Amino acid sequence: MKVLHLNAGNETGGGMNHILSLLNKLDHDEVILGVLEEGEMVQRADQLGIQTEKFKQAFPFDLSVLFQIKRYIQQENIDIIHTHGPRANVLLRMLKSKISIPWVLTLHSDPNDDFIGHGMKGELFMHLHKRAIRSADHCLAISERFRTRLLQMNVPDHKITTIYNGIDFSVRPEVNLQREELGFREGDFLVAMVARFEAVKQHELALNSFATFLKREKRAHLLLIGDGTLEDQLKRQCKALEIEDHVHFLGFRPDVEALLPMMDLTLLTSKSESFPLVLLESARAGVPAITTDVGGVDKLIPSRKYGWIIEQPEAEVIAGALNQAYSLKGIELESIGESFREFASSRFSLHHFAAQVNQVYHLFPEIPTKVECNG
């Protein structure tokens, strides 16, 4: 069997890690990563030995790429096409009537939130994306909430499978960075937020919450790991809140797994998520998290024993959770982090995740052989 995974290729965060982790776990001889743009994702795929195919687009709405994809499917005898992300999904809807293979789609994010802040163009593409989703032969939802969203979009129940993300909990960084290397001291309270600087991640809420918390705890620092279109705006907000000395923009970092172990806490204030990989990475590092109540986070943090879920996304409420965590700094907070790691590792392994995806591929009777999982 050959499965072509199609994505825009411009992912740098959880979506990229989701796709690459899955492909790396499946048999490399039977999966291909198809991209519409070259970037960090292709570089990482090459490092992992994952076969890639670049479909060239002159601009994001260049439909000549459809002929390239169709020709590749025919020439390489592709058995299934698996799309990830709005652009790939919309293109496949246009191509679906021209190909005769099953189309599987993974819903990584809420379609209603994908184009926040993009005006009328965003509204149009949101509607096109929803139509595309309804056309897929099968949809993978990365949380029960996303399954509900698909049902609300009139996707039939039998065409939906809920599959939670997984990561390899045996992975450890070759070298753990030390606080002193980034200019911090042992007694500082370090909070990391790993997220793209885009509206859906609600960094402004995180900054307002942290500013409220900082009024009480002057040794706290917020480390923002990522990049995006709102970076300058967020830096201005820090200056207006007079917290610029306690908020650190680290940019996009390929070594997040080396940074997390030095943290006391991770923070996620997203408006919408599926099943955030950054929380799984935090669990792997044994670092507890505070997160808004999005996607499937309740499956990962089912009680206060494992972290904090904020049901009311308000600055005062999040600041209160930060205060609680700070009061536990030391053995108690470390104990929560260890419980978080043990709970997540027993339920959300990469092997289990890949095996579930493999089962979906074999829902189609015309698929003759089995895609094997590595390891």
Short mmCIF file of C-alpha atoms in Angstrom, two decimals:
data_model
loop_
_atom_site.label_atom_id
_atom_site.label_comp_id
_atom_site.label_asym_id
_atom_site.label_seq_id
_atom_site.Cartn_x
_atom_site.Cartn_y
_atom_site.Cartn_z
CA MET A 1 0.00 0.00 0.00
CA LYS A 2 1.07 3.57 -0.70
CA VAL A 3 -0.39 6.52 1.18
CA LEU A 4 0.22 10.10 0.07
CA HIS A 5 -0.03 12.61 2.92
CA LEU A 6 -0.70 16.07 1.50
CA ASN A 7 -0.10 19.30 3.42
CA ALA A 8 0.68 22.91 2.53
CA GLY A 9 4.17 22.33 3.92
CA ASN A 10 4.40 25.62 5.81
CA GLU A 11 3.62 24.09 9.22
CA THR A 12 6.10 24.71 12.02
CA GLY A 13 4.19 23.79 15.17
CA GLY A 14 1.94 21.02 16.43
CA GLY A 15 0.54 20.23 12.99
CA MET A 16 4.02 19.58 11.61
CA ASN A 17 4.96 17.39 14.56
CA HIS A 18 1.70 15.45 14.29
CA ILE A 19 2.26 14.62 10.63
CA LEU A 20 5.97 13.83 10.88
CA SER A 21 5.53 11.69 14.00
CA LEU A 22 2.84 9.65 12.27
CA LEU A 23 4.82 9.18 9.06
CA ASN A 24 7.96 8.30 10.95
CA LYS A 25 6.10 5.59 12.86
CA LEU A 26 4.58 4.04 9.72
CA ASP A 27 6.60 2.05 7.20
CA HIS A 28 8.71 4.58 5.28
CA ASP A 29 8.37 2.53 2.10
CA GLU A 30 4.60 2.99 2.13
CA VAL A 31 4.12 6.67 2.97
CA ILE A 32 4.99 9.85 1.09
CA LEU A 33 4.76 13.42 2.32
CA GLY A 34 3.46 15.73 -0.39
CA VAL A 35 3.91 19.47 0.17
CA LEU A 36 2.92 22.64 -1.66
CA GLU A 37 5.69 24.75 -0.11
CA GLU A 38 9.20 23.95 1.05
CA GLY A 39 10.25 24.84 4.58
CA GLU A 40 11.07 23.45 8.01
CA MET A 41 8.71 20.53 7.50
CA VAL A 42 10.52 19.20 4.43
CA GLN A 43 13.91 19.61 6.13
CA ARG A 44 12.76 17.59 9.13
CA ALA A 45 11.18 14.93 6.92
CA ASP A 46 14.48 14.55 5.06
CA GLN A 47 16.32 14.13 8.36
CA LEU A 48 13.89 11.37 9.34
CA GLY A 49 14.27 9.58 6.01
CA ILE A 50 10.65 10.23 5.00
CA GLN A 51 10.10 10.40 1.25
CA THR A 52 8.83 13.81 0.13
CA GLU A 53 7.28 15.10 -3.07
CA LYS A 54 7.11 18.84 -3.82
CA PHE A 55 4.09 19.96 -5.81
CA LYS A 56 4.87 23.45 -7.09
CA GLN A 57 2.38 26.30 -6.73
CA ALA A 58 3.16 29.78 -8.07
CA PHE A 59 0.82 31.19 -5.39
CA PRO A 60 -1.51 29.63 -2.77
CA PHE A 61 -4.52 29.50 -5.13
CA ASP A 62 -2.62 28.20 -8.15
CA LEU A 63 -4.89 25.36 -9.33
CA SER A 64 -2.42 23.99 -11.86
CA VAL A 65 -1.08 21.96 -8.94
CA LEU A 66 -4.15 19.71 -9.25
CA PHE A 67 -2.75 18.24 -12.48
CA GLN A 68 0.57 17.56 -10.77
CA ILE A 69 -1.10 15.75 -7.87
CA LYS A 70 -3.36 13.71 -10.16
CA ARG A 71 -0.43 12.67 -12.37
CA TYR A 72 1.63 11.67 -9.33
CA ILE A 73 -1.21 9.56 -7.90
CA GLN A 74 -1.55 7.69 -11.19
CA GLN A 75 2.17 7.24 -11.87
CA GLU A 76 3.03 6.09 -8.35
CA ASN A 77 -0.07 3.89 -7.88
CA ILE A 78 -1.13 5.70 -4.72
CA ASP A 79 -3.80 3.75 -2.81
CA ILE A 80 -4.99 6.41 -0.34
CA ILE A 81 -4.58 10.15 -0.10
CA HIS A 82 -4.57 11.61 3.42
CA THR A 83 -4.85 15.40 3.68
CA HIS A 84 -3.87 17.70 6.52
CA GLY A 85 -4.90 21.37 6.69
CA PRO A 86 -7.35 23.69 4.90
CA ARG A 87 -5.42 24.25 1.66
CA ALA A 88 -4.82 20.55 1.05
CA ASN A 89 -8.43 19.75 1.94
CA VAL A 90 -9.89 22.31 -0.47
CA LEU A 91 -7.63 21.15 -3.30
CA LEU A 92 -8.65 17.52 -2.79
CA ARG A 93 -12.32 18.38 -3.00
CA MET A 94 -11.64 19.86 -6.43
CA LEU A 95 -9.67 16.77 -7.44
CA LYS A 96 -11.90 14.10 -5.89
CA SER A 97 -14.04 13.40 -8.97
CA LYS A 98 -10.86 12.90 -11.06
CA ILE A 99 -9.32 10.19 -8.89
CA SER A 100 -10.62 6.81 -7.79
CA ILE A 101 -8.86 6.26 -4.48
CA PRO A 102 -10.12 6.82 -0.92
CA TRP A 103 -9.60 10.22 0.65
CA VAL A 104 -8.91 10.44 4.41
CA LEU A 105 -8.79 13.83 6.12
CA THR A 106 -7.46 14.80 9.55
CA LEU A 107 -9.18 17.74 11.22
CA HIS A 108 -6.34 19.44 13.10
CA SER A 109 -8.21 22.62 14.07
CA ASP A 110 -11.71 24.08 14.29
CA PRO A 111 -12.72 25.32 10.79
CA ASN A 112 -14.55 28.24 12.41
CA ASP A 113 -11.30 29.51 13.91
CA ASP A 114 -8.78 28.82 11.14
CA PHE A 115 -9.08 32.25 9.50
CA ILE A 116 -9.71 34.60 12.41
CA GLY A 117 -8.62 38.11 11.47
CA HIS A 118 -8.55 37.47 7.71
CA GLY A 119 -11.70 39.43 6.85
CA MET A 120 -13.99 38.54 3.95
CA LYS A 121 -11.32 36.41 2.29
CA GLY A 122 -11.10 34.35 5.48
CA GLU A 123 -14.89 33.95 5.61
CA LEU A 124 -14.93 32.70 2.02
CA PHE A 125 -12.16 30.20 2.56
CA MET A 126 -13.79 28.98 5.77
CA HIS A 127 -16.94 28.07 3.83
CA LEU A 128 -14.91 26.41 1.06
CA HIS A 129 -13.03 24.42 3.69
CA LYS A 130 -16.23 23.20 5.35
CA ARG A 131 -17.58 22.01 2.00
CA ALA A 132 -14.32 20.18 1.39
CA ILE A 133 -14.47 18.44 4.77
CA ARG A 134 -17.95 17.09 4.02
CA SER A 135 -16.64 15.59 0.78
CA ALA A 136 -13.92 13.40 2.31
CA ASP A 137 -14.45 9.64 2.50
CA HIS A 138 -13.39 9.55 6.15
CA CYS A 139 -12.47 12.17 8.75
CA LEU A 140 -10.13 11.77 11.69
CA ALA A 141 -11.05 14.02 14.63
CA ILE A 142 -8.24 14.73 17.09
CA SER A 143 -10.72 15.11 19.97
CA GLU A 144 -14.35 14.32 20.81
CA ARG A 145 -15.12 18.03 20.55
CA PHE A 146 -13.88 18.00 16.98
CA ARG A 147 -16.03 14.93 16.33
CA THR A 148 -18.99 16.97 17.56
CA ARG A 149 -17.96 19.84 15.29
CA LEU A 150 -17.91 17.46 12.31
CA LEU A 151 -21.37 16.15 13.18
CA GLN A 152 -22.62 19.75 13.38
CA MET A 153 -21.24 20.21 9.86
CA ASN A 154 -23.41 17.27 8.70
CA VAL A 155 -20.57 14.80 8.32
CA PRO A 156 -22.16 11.35 8.90
CA ASP A 157 -21.18 9.63 12.12
CA HIS A 158 -19.91 6.51 10.33
CA LYS A 159 -17.38 8.67 8.45
CA ILE A 160 -15.73 9.96 11.64
CA THR A 161 -13.11 8.35 13.86
CA THR A 162 -11.74 10.07 16.97
CA ILE A 163 -7.99 9.56 17.32
CA TYR A 164 -5.97 11.37 19.95
CA ASN A 165 -2.41 12.51 19.28
CA GLY A 166 0.49 10.55 20.67
CA ILE A 167 4.22 11.07 21.07
CA ASP A 168 7.24 8.93 21.83
CA PHE A 169 7.71 9.24 25.58
CA SER A 170 11.09 7.49 25.42
CA VAL A 171 12.64 10.47 23.62
CA ARG A 172 14.97 12.54 25.76
CA PRO A 173 17.01 15.57 24.64
CA GLU A 174 20.71 14.89 24.13
CA VAL A 175 21.51 17.88 26.31
CA ASN A 176 19.15 19.68 28.69
CA LEU A 177 19.69 23.42 28.61
CA GLN A 178 20.42 25.09 31.93
CA ARG A 179 18.67 28.19 33.24
CA GLU A 180 21.93 30.08 33.48
CA GLU A 181 22.43 29.71 29.72
CA LEU A 182 19.33 31.85 29.18
CA GLY A 183 20.14 34.30 31.96
CA PHE A 184 17.79 32.96 34.65
CA ARG A 185 18.45 31.90 38.24
CA GLU A 186 17.43 28.81 40.17
CA GLY A 187 14.83 30.66 42.22
CA ASP A 188 13.06 32.18 39.22
CA PHE A 189 9.61 30.89 38.31
CA LEU A 190 9.69 30.07 34.60
CA VAL A 191 6.50 29.69 32.54
CA ALA A 192 6.75 28.60 28.89
CA MET A 193 4.15 29.17 26.19
CA VAL A 194 4.88 27.31 22.96
CA ALA A 195 2.54 28.62 20.27
CA ARG A 196 2.49 30.47 16.97
CA PHE A 197 1.84 34.21 17.28
CA GLU A 198 -1.59 34.00 15.68
CA ALA A 199 -5.00 35.18 16.90
CA VAL A 200 -6.33 31.71 17.73
CA LYS A 201 -3.59 31.21 20.35
CA GLN A 202 -4.77 34.28 22.32
CA HIS A 203 -1.35 35.51 23.44
CA GLU A 204 -2.94 38.79 24.48
CA LEU A 205 -4.92 36.87 27.11
CA ALA A 206 -1.73 35.17 28.28
CA LEU A 207 0.05 38.52 28.62
CA ASN A 208 -2.82 40.14 30.52
CA SER A 209 -2.98 37.12 32.85
CA PHE A 210 0.77 37.14 33.41
CA ALA A 211 0.77 40.89 34.09
CA THR A 212 -1.85 40.35 36.82
CA PHE A 213 0.15 37.46 38.29
CA LEU A 214 3.40 39.45 38.15
CA LYS A 215 2.01 42.09 40.49
CA ARG A 216 2.40 39.51 43.28
CA GLU A 217 5.33 37.40 42.11
CA LYS A 218 8.21 39.51 40.82
CA ARG A 219 10.56 36.57 40.16
CA ALA A 220 8.33 35.11 37.45
CA HIS A 221 9.24 35.06 33.76
CA LEU A 222 7.14 34.15 30.72
CA LEU A 223 9.05 32.58 27.82
CA LEU A 224 7.22 32.80 24.49
CA ILE A 225 8.49 30.16 22.07
CA GLY A 226 7.32 30.60 18.50
CA ASP A 227 6.89 33.19 15.78
CA GLY A 228 4.10 34.61 13.67
CA THR A 229 2.30 37.65 12.34
CA LEU A 230 1.37 39.16 15.73
CA GLU A 231 4.87 39.34 17.22
CA ASP A 232 5.30 43.11 16.95
CA GLN A 233 1.81 43.71 18.33
CA LEU A 234 2.52 41.47 21.32
CA LYS A 235 5.80 43.26 22.03
CA ARG A 236 3.91 46.55 22.09
CA GLN A 237 1.41 45.03 24.51
CA CYS A 238 4.26 43.97 26.82
CA LYS A 239 5.58 47.51 26.83
CA ALA A 240 2.13 48.96 27.54
CA LEU A 241 1.68 46.52 30.45
CA GLU A 242 5.22 47.32 31.67
CA ILE A 243 6.18 43.64 31.75
CA GLU A 244 8.79 43.64 28.96
CA ASP A 245 11.57 42.73 31.42
CA HIS A 246 9.70 39.57 32.41
CA VAL A 247 8.46 38.38 28.98
CA HIS A 248 11.05 36.84 26.67
CA PHE A 249 10.50 36.23 22.95
CA LEU A 250 12.68 33.24 22.08
CA GLY A 251 11.44 32.87 18.50
CA PHE A 252 10.92 29.55 16.78
CA ARG A 253 13.05 26.89 18.47
CA PRO A 254 13.73 23.40 17.10
CA ASP A 255 14.93 22.34 20.57
CA VAL A 256 11.72 22.71 22.58
CA GLU A 257 12.30 19.29 24.16
CA ALA A 258 15.58 20.63 25.60
CA LEU A 259 13.98 23.84 26.87
CA LEU A 260 10.94 22.39 28.62
CA PRO A 261 12.72 20.50 31.44
CA MET A 262 14.04 23.77 32.89
CA MET A 263 10.50 25.18 33.16
CA ASP A 264 8.28 25.19 36.22
CA LEU A 265 5.09 25.35 34.19
CA THR A 266 3.68 25.56 30.67
CA LEU A 267 0.79 27.81 29.64
CA LEU A 268 -1.68 27.47 26.77
CA THR A 269 -4.44 30.07 26.26
CA SER A 270 -5.79 29.01 22.86
CA LYS A 271 -9.33 29.73 21.71
CA SER A 272 -9.34 26.43 19.84
CA GLU A 273 -7.15 23.32 19.76
CA SER A 274 -7.58 19.66 18.88
CA PHE A 275 -5.36 17.64 21.22
CA PRO A 276 -2.33 19.89 21.77
CA LEU A 277 1.00 18.21 21.17
CA VAL A 278 2.68 20.92 23.22
CA LEU A 279 0.87 19.57 26.30
CA LEU A 280 2.06 16.06 25.52
CA GLU A 281 5.60 17.44 25.21
CA SER A 282 5.16 19.18 28.54
CA ALA A 283 3.97 15.91 30.09
CA ARG A 284 6.99 14.09 28.65
CA ALA A 285 9.25 16.68 30.32
CA GLY A 286 7.39 16.23 33.63
CA VAL A 287 6.23 19.86 33.62
CA PRO A 288 2.63 20.57 34.67
CA ALA A 289 0.43 22.82 32.55
CA ILE A 290 -2.27 25.47 32.75
CA THR A 291 -4.55 25.39 29.70
CA THR A 292 -7.83 26.79 28.50
CA ASP A 293 -10.63 24.24 28.16
CA VAL A 294 -10.18 23.38 24.48
CA GLY A 295 -10.23 20.25 22.33
CA GLY A 296 -9.43 17.06 24.19
CA VAL A 297 -7.38 18.56 27.03
CA ASP A 298 -9.81 17.08 29.57
CA LYS A 299 -8.62 13.62 28.51
CA LEU A 300 -5.02 14.61 29.19
CA ILE A 301 -5.67 16.56 32.40
CA PRO A 302 -8.71 14.82 33.91
CA SER A 303 -8.23 16.35 37.38
CA ARG A 304 -6.18 18.85 39.38
CA LYS A 305 -3.79 16.01 40.18
CA TYR A 306 -2.29 16.53 36.71
CA GLY A 307 -2.57 20.29 36.08
CA TRP A 308 -5.05 23.12 35.61
CA ILE A 309 -7.86 23.47 33.04
CA ILE A 310 -9.35 26.98 32.87
CA GLU A 311 -13.05 26.87 32.03
CA GLN A 312 -13.43 30.67 32.10
CA PRO A 313 -10.77 32.16 29.80
CA GLU A 314 -10.34 35.37 31.79
CA ALA A 315 -7.12 37.02 32.91
CA GLU A 316 -8.03 36.99 36.61
CA VAL A 317 -8.88 33.28 36.53
CA ILE A 318 -5.66 32.31 34.74
CA ALA A 319 -3.65 34.56 37.08
CA GLY A 320 -5.26 32.70 39.99
CA ALA A 321 -4.09 29.37 38.57
CA LEU A 322 -0.59 30.81 38.13
CA ASN A 323 -0.65 31.86 41.77
CA GLN A 324 -1.70 28.36 42.84
CA ALA A 325 1.10 26.78 40.83
CA TYR A 326 3.64 29.24 42.22
CA SER A 327 2.59 28.42 45.78
CA LEU A 328 3.45 24.78 45.05
CA LYS A 329 6.87 25.50 43.52
CA GLY A 330 9.32 22.80 44.49
CA ILE A 331 8.50 19.23 45.44
CA GLU A 332 4.71 19.60 45.22
CA LEU A 333 4.72 21.11 41.72
CA GLU A 334 7.31 18.56 40.57
CA SER A 335 5.04 15.80 41.89
CA ILE A 336 2.17 17.11 39.75
CA GLY A 337 4.52 17.10 36.75
CA GLU A 338 5.55 13.50 37.39
CA SER A 339 1.91 12.39 37.72
CA PHE A 340 1.19 14.23 34.46
CA ARG A 341 4.03 12.35 32.72
CA GLU A 342 2.97 8.93 34.03
CA PHE A 343 -0.68 9.43 33.13
CA ALA A 344 0.02 10.72 29.59
CA SER A 345 2.68 8.12 28.76
CA SER A 346 0.34 5.26 29.66
CA ARG A 347 -2.45 6.48 27.35
CA PHE A 348 -1.09 8.57 24.50
CA SER A 349 1.89 6.74 23.02
CA LEU A 350 2.96 7.26 19.43
CA HIS A 351 2.62 3.54 18.67
CA HIS A 352 -1.04 3.49 19.73
CA PHE A 353 -1.72 6.64 17.71
CA ALA A 354 -0.19 5.22 14.51
CA ALA A 355 -1.96 1.88 14.95
CA GLN A 356 -5.33 3.64 15.14
CA VAL A 357 -4.65 5.55 11.92
CA ASN A 358 -3.63 2.29 10.27
CA GLN A 359 -6.96 0.73 11.26
CA VAL A 360 -8.83 3.56 9.53
CA TYR A 361 -6.95 2.93 6.28
CA HIS A 362 -8.28 -0.61 6.31
CA LEU A 363 -11.89 0.45 6.54
CA PHE A 364 -11.74 0.56 2.75
CA PRO A 365 -12.21 -2.97 1.32
CA GLU A 366 -10.27 -2.18 -1.85
CA ILE A 367 -7.04 -1.76 0.14
CA PRO A 368 -5.28 -5.15 -0.17
CA THR A 369 -2.35 -5.01 2.23
CA LYS A 370 -1.47 -3.58 5.60
CA VAL A 371 0.63 -0.55 6.43
CA GLU A 372 2.94 -1.66 9.21
CA CYS A 373 4.01 0.48 12.16
CA ASN A 374 7.70 0.77 12.95
CA GLY A 375 8.77 -0.40 16.39
#
